[in-house]
Amino acid sequence: ILLGILVEGAGKASYPKAVDYFVCPSEVTAVFGEKPKELRIMFPLEDETRFAQQWYRCYSKTWGLVCRGDGEVADRTVDKATGVLINRNSKESTRQEIPCPGSDCPEFQAKQCRRVMNLQFLIPEVPGLGIWQLDTSSFYSIINVNSGIEFIRTICGRVKMLPLELSLVDIEVSPEG
């Protein structure tokens, strides 16, 4: 399940563009309509570190995911010859565990690395058995989901297998700068 669509650039490569509805496969749109803003979901587990994983992720166009960290420890792919983060000129690589500085990381500050949440859930009304996933790198969405999980657990004592509604709503924010 996506939060945007690919738009063809004028003479450029296509790029992602956010939309105000969930972009869903046909199994989901058959239940919720073509452009749903709300999905009725359930979390399959009690442990949010498993159904709402959150990482700092650094990607390369050539190599894909090259570093994944949690703000303390990172698993990074480095160039064997130079020991620096792998790049398009690298011939051989190796994985290294290094300290993860989180938002103080040079790659994060250069917008090559970002926070990503992978939210996994059930959609009981969709036929078949499966886990659906929605990914977001929005700071505010990650905070809102985490706060919602904490609120539900405070009120109900659990989050596993409770009927919930996942909604896509506009919020006004004032980012730094």
mmCIF file of C-alpha atoms in Angstrom:
data_model
loop_
_atom_site.group_PDB
_atom_site.id
_atom_site.type_symbol
_atom_site.label_atom_id
_atom_site.label_comp_id
_atom_site.label_asym_id
_atom_site.label_seq_id
_atom_site.Cartn_x
_atom_site.Cartn_y
_atom_site.Cartn_z
ATOM 1 C CA ILE A 1 0.000 0.000 0.000
ATOM 2 C CA LEU A 2 1.514 3.301 -1.079
ATOM 3 C CA LEU A 3 1.149 6.964 -0.133
ATOM 4 C CA GLY A 4 1.914 8.313 -3.597
ATOM 5 C CA ILE A 5 2.098 7.716 -7.323
ATOM 6 C CA LEU A 6 4.846 7.960 -9.922
ATOM 7 C CA VAL A 7 4.547 11.039 -12.116
ATOM 8 C CA GLU A 8 6.258 11.373 -15.474
ATOM 9 C CA GLY A 9 8.665 14.312 -15.468
ATOM 10 C CA ALA A 10 8.835 16.636 -18.475
ATOM 11 C CA GLY A 11 11.869 15.196 -20.245
ATOM 12 C CA LYS A 12 13.093 13.783 -16.941
ATOM 13 C CA ALA A 13 12.802 10.528 -15.067
ATOM 14 C CA SER A 14 9.567 9.826 -13.254
ATOM 15 C CA TYR A 15 9.338 10.887 -9.615
ATOM 16 C CA PRO A 16 7.065 10.075 -6.657
ATOM 17 C CA LYS A 17 4.235 12.451 -5.766
ATOM 18 C CA ALA A 18 2.166 12.262 -2.583
ATOM 19 C CA VAL A 19 -1.594 11.860 -2.959
ATOM 20 C CA ASP A 20 -4.433 12.322 -0.458
ATOM 21 C CA TYR A 21 -5.536 8.655 -0.568
ATOM 22 C CA PHE A 22 -3.994 5.217 -0.111
ATOM 23 C CA VAL A 23 -2.758 3.685 -3.365
ATOM 24 C CA CYS A 24 -3.902 0.075 -3.046
ATOM 25 C CA PRO A 25 -3.945 -3.111 -5.084
ATOM 26 C CA SER A 26 -7.227 -4.317 -6.582
ATOM 27 C CA GLU A 27 -8.018 -6.656 -3.665
ATOM 28 C CA VAL A 28 -8.121 -3.657 -1.324
ATOM 29 C CA THR A 29 -9.880 -1.219 -3.676
ATOM 30 C CA ALA A 30 -12.605 -3.851 -4.220
ATOM 31 C CA VAL A 31 -13.460 -3.426 -0.512
ATOM 32 C CA PHE A 32 -12.627 0.247 0.174
ATOM 33 C CA GLY A 33 -13.048 1.934 -3.224
ATOM 34 C CA GLU A 34 -10.563 3.343 -5.747
ATOM 35 C CA LYS A 35 -9.135 6.133 -3.582
ATOM 36 C CA PRO A 36 -9.625 5.182 0.077
ATOM 37 C CA LYS A 37 -8.628 7.656 2.777
ATOM 38 C CA GLU A 38 -9.366 5.144 5.555
ATOM 39 C CA LEU A 39 -8.582 1.457 5.982
ATOM 40 C CA ARG A 40 -9.936 -0.833 8.703
ATOM 41 C CA ILE A 41 -6.899 -2.705 10.016
ATOM 42 C CA MET A 42 -5.563 -4.835 12.879
ATOM 43 C CA PHE A 43 -2.021 -5.228 14.121
ATOM 44 C CA PRO A 44 -1.012 -8.914 14.079
ATOM 45 C CA LEU A 45 1.354 -8.721 17.054
ATOM 46 C CA GLU A 46 1.711 -6.920 20.340
ATOM 47 C CA ASP A 47 5.370 -5.973 19.738
ATOM 48 C CA GLU A 48 5.513 -2.738 17.709
ATOM 49 C CA THR A 49 9.232 -3.260 17.067
ATOM 50 C CA ARG A 50 8.082 -6.069 14.770
ATOM 51 C CA PHE A 51 4.985 -4.571 13.103
ATOM 52 C CA ALA A 52 6.199 -0.931 13.000
ATOM 53 C CA GLN A 53 9.920 -1.227 12.323
ATOM 54 C CA GLN A 54 11.787 2.071 12.252
ATOM 55 C CA TRP A 55 15.271 2.552 10.872
ATOM 56 C CA TYR A 56 17.613 5.115 9.456
ATOM 57 C CA ARG A 57 18.146 3.910 5.897
ATOM 58 C CA CYS A 58 20.698 5.073 3.366
ATOM 59 C CA TYR A 59 20.226 4.118 -0.274
ATOM 60 C CA SER A 60 22.435 4.262 -3.350
ATOM 61 C CA LYS A 61 21.103 4.258 -6.927
ATOM 62 C CA THR A 62 23.771 1.686 -7.806
ATOM 63 C CA TRP A 63 23.777 -0.553 -4.731
ATOM 64 C CA GLY A 64 20.305 -0.123 -3.160
ATOM 65 C CA LEU A 65 20.239 -0.189 0.652
ATOM 66 C CA VAL A 66 23.798 0.544 1.799
ATOM 67 C CA CYS A 67 23.303 1.386 5.474
ATOM 68 C CA ARG A 68 20.632 0.642 8.079
ATOM 69 C CA GLY A 69 20.825 1.908 11.628
ATOM 70 C CA ASP A 70 18.744 2.443 14.733
ATOM 71 C CA GLY A 71 20.426 5.600 16.074
ATOM 72 C CA GLU A 72 22.948 3.549 18.019
ATOM 73 C CA VAL A 73 24.325 0.831 15.729
ATOM 74 C CA ALA A 74 24.359 0.659 11.930
ATOM 75 C CA ASP A 75 25.024 -2.137 9.448
ATOM 76 C CA ARG A 76 26.880 -0.425 6.610
ATOM 77 C CA THR A 77 28.225 -1.586 3.254
ATOM 78 C CA VAL A 78 31.687 -0.134 2.701
ATOM 79 C CA ASP A 79 34.195 -0.190 -0.119
ATOM 80 C CA LYS A 80 36.787 -2.891 0.653
ATOM 81 C CA ALA A 81 39.629 -0.800 -0.731
ATOM 82 C CA THR A 82 38.847 2.533 0.958
ATOM 83 C CA GLY A 83 36.660 1.624 3.958
ATOM 84 C CA VAL A 84 34.178 4.423 3.115
ATOM 85 C CA LEU A 85 30.497 4.054 2.279
ATOM 86 C CA ILE A 86 30.139 2.112 -0.968
ATOM 87 C CA ASN A 87 29.581 4.228 -4.090
ATOM 88 C CA ARG A 88 29.166 3.765 -7.833
ATOM 89 C CA ASN A 89 32.943 3.454 -8.336
ATOM 90 C CA SER A 90 33.332 0.666 -5.755
ATOM 91 C CA LYS A 91 34.409 -2.736 -7.067
ATOM 92 C CA GLU A 92 34.228 -4.860 -3.904
ATOM 93 C CA SER A 93 32.319 -4.345 -0.699
ATOM 94 C CA THR A 94 32.010 -5.677 2.811
ATOM 95 C CA ARG A 95 29.505 -5.182 5.628
ATOM 96 C CA GLN A 96 30.570 -3.417 8.819
ATOM 97 C CA GLU A 97 28.836 -2.729 12.103
ATOM 98 C CA ILE A 98 29.530 0.870 13.106
ATOM 99 C CA PRO A 99 28.076 3.424 15.534
ATOM 100 C CA CYS A 100 24.950 5.080 14.095
ATOM 101 C CA PRO A 101 24.807 8.814 14.805
ATOM 102 C CA GLY A 102 21.178 9.035 13.611
ATOM 103 C CA SER A 103 20.254 12.543 12.484
ATOM 104 C CA ASP A 104 23.849 13.706 13.093
ATOM 105 C CA CYS A 105 25.106 11.377 10.347
ATOM 106 C CA PRO A 106 26.630 13.197 7.330
ATOM 107 C CA GLU A 107 24.521 11.068 4.944
ATOM 108 C CA PHE A 108 21.349 11.982 6.870
ATOM 109 C CA GLN A 109 22.229 15.673 6.739
ATOM 110 C CA ALA A 110 22.928 15.344 2.992
ATOM 111 C CA LYS A 111 19.431 13.760 2.617
ATOM 112 C CA GLN A 112 20.905 10.486 1.354
ATOM 113 C CA CYS A 113 19.766 8.740 4.562
ATOM 114 C CA ARG A 114 16.301 9.053 6.091
ATOM 115 C CA ARG A 115 14.074 7.669 8.808
ATOM 116 C CA VAL A 116 11.676 5.033 7.499
ATOM 117 C CA MET A 117 8.798 3.242 9.223
ATOM 118 C CA ASN A 118 7.506 -0.039 7.776
ATOM 119 C CA LEU A 119 4.004 -0.406 9.217
ATOM 120 C CA GLN A 120 2.584 -3.930 8.809
ATOM 121 C CA PHE A 121 -1.033 -4.843 9.466
ATOM 122 C CA LEU A 122 -3.936 -7.129 8.623
ATOM 123 C CA ILE A 123 -6.973 -5.964 6.652
ATOM 124 C CA PRO A 124 -9.600 -8.461 7.824
ATOM 125 C CA GLU A 125 -12.213 -7.454 5.220
ATOM 126 C CA VAL A 126 -9.902 -8.245 2.299
ATOM 127 C CA PRO A 127 -10.266 -11.923 1.303
ATOM 128 C CA GLY A 128 -7.289 -14.177 1.896
ATOM 129 C CA LEU A 129 -4.619 -14.207 4.524
ATOM 130 C CA GLY A 130 -1.805 -11.724 4.338
ATOM 131 C CA ILE A 131 0.097 -8.912 5.938
ATOM 132 C CA TRP A 132 -0.060 -5.534 4.215
ATOM 133 C CA GLN A 133 2.716 -2.960 4.506
ATOM 134 C CA LEU A 134 2.781 0.815 4.285
ATOM 135 C CA ASP A 135 6.131 2.642 4.344
ATOM 136 C CA THR A 136 6.597 6.252 5.368
ATOM 137 C CA SER A 137 9.574 8.519 5.853
ATOM 138 C CA SER A 138 7.457 11.416 7.115
ATOM 139 C CA PHE A 139 8.702 12.514 10.531
ATOM 140 C CA TYR A 140 5.196 13.621 11.499
ATOM 141 C CA SER A 141 3.538 10.399 10.310
ATOM 142 C CA ILE A 142 6.030 8.309 12.273
ATOM 143 C CA ILE A 143 5.371 10.381 15.420
ATOM 144 C CA ASN A 144 1.590 10.136 14.899
ATOM 145 C CA VAL A 145 1.635 6.348 14.406
ATOM 146 C CA ASN A 146 3.891 5.818 17.432
ATOM 147 C CA SER A 147 1.688 8.102 19.556
ATOM 148 C CA GLY A 148 -1.460 6.326 18.360
ATOM 149 C CA ILE A 149 -0.039 2.912 19.264
ATOM 150 C CA GLU A 150 0.938 4.188 22.724
ATOM 151 C CA PHE A 151 -2.508 5.788 23.228
ATOM 152 C CA ILE A 152 -4.390 2.618 22.205
ATOM 153 C CA ARG A 153 -2.221 0.474 24.470
ATOM 154 C CA THR A 154 -2.818 2.883 27.373
ATOM 155 C CA ILE A 155 -6.595 2.789 26.890
ATOM 156 C CA CYS A 156 -7.063 -0.888 25.958
ATOM 157 C CA GLY A 157 -4.030 -2.566 27.522
ATOM 158 C CA ARG A 158 -2.996 -4.017 24.154
ATOM 159 C CA VAL A 159 -2.922 -3.354 20.403
ATOM 160 C CA LYS A 160 -2.887 -6.899 18.970
ATOM 161 C CA MET A 161 -5.993 -7.830 16.947
ATOM 162 C CA LEU A 162 -8.025 -4.749 17.901
ATOM 163 C CA PRO A 163 -10.191 -3.320 15.090
ATOM 164 C CA LEU A 164 -8.575 0.028 14.187
ATOM 165 C CA GLU A 165 -8.900 2.624 11.463
ATOM 166 C CA LEU A 166 -5.840 3.881 9.611
ATOM 167 C CA SER A 167 -6.645 7.298 8.145
ATOM 168 C CA LEU A 168 -4.809 9.571 5.774
ATOM 169 C CA VAL A 169 -5.412 13.169 6.860
ATOM 170 C CA ASP A 170 -3.753 16.492 6.139
ATOM 171 C CA ILE A 171 -2.003 18.174 9.038
ATOM 172 C CA GLU A 172 -0.405 21.585 9.133
ATOM 173 C CA VAL A 173 3.239 21.501 10.256
ATOM 174 C CA SER A 174 5.944 24.086 10.819
ATOM 175 C CA PRO A 175 9.277 22.392 10.050
ATOM 176 C CA GLU A 176 12.516 24.070 11.084
ATOM 177 C CA GLY A 177 13.865 26.582 8.584
#
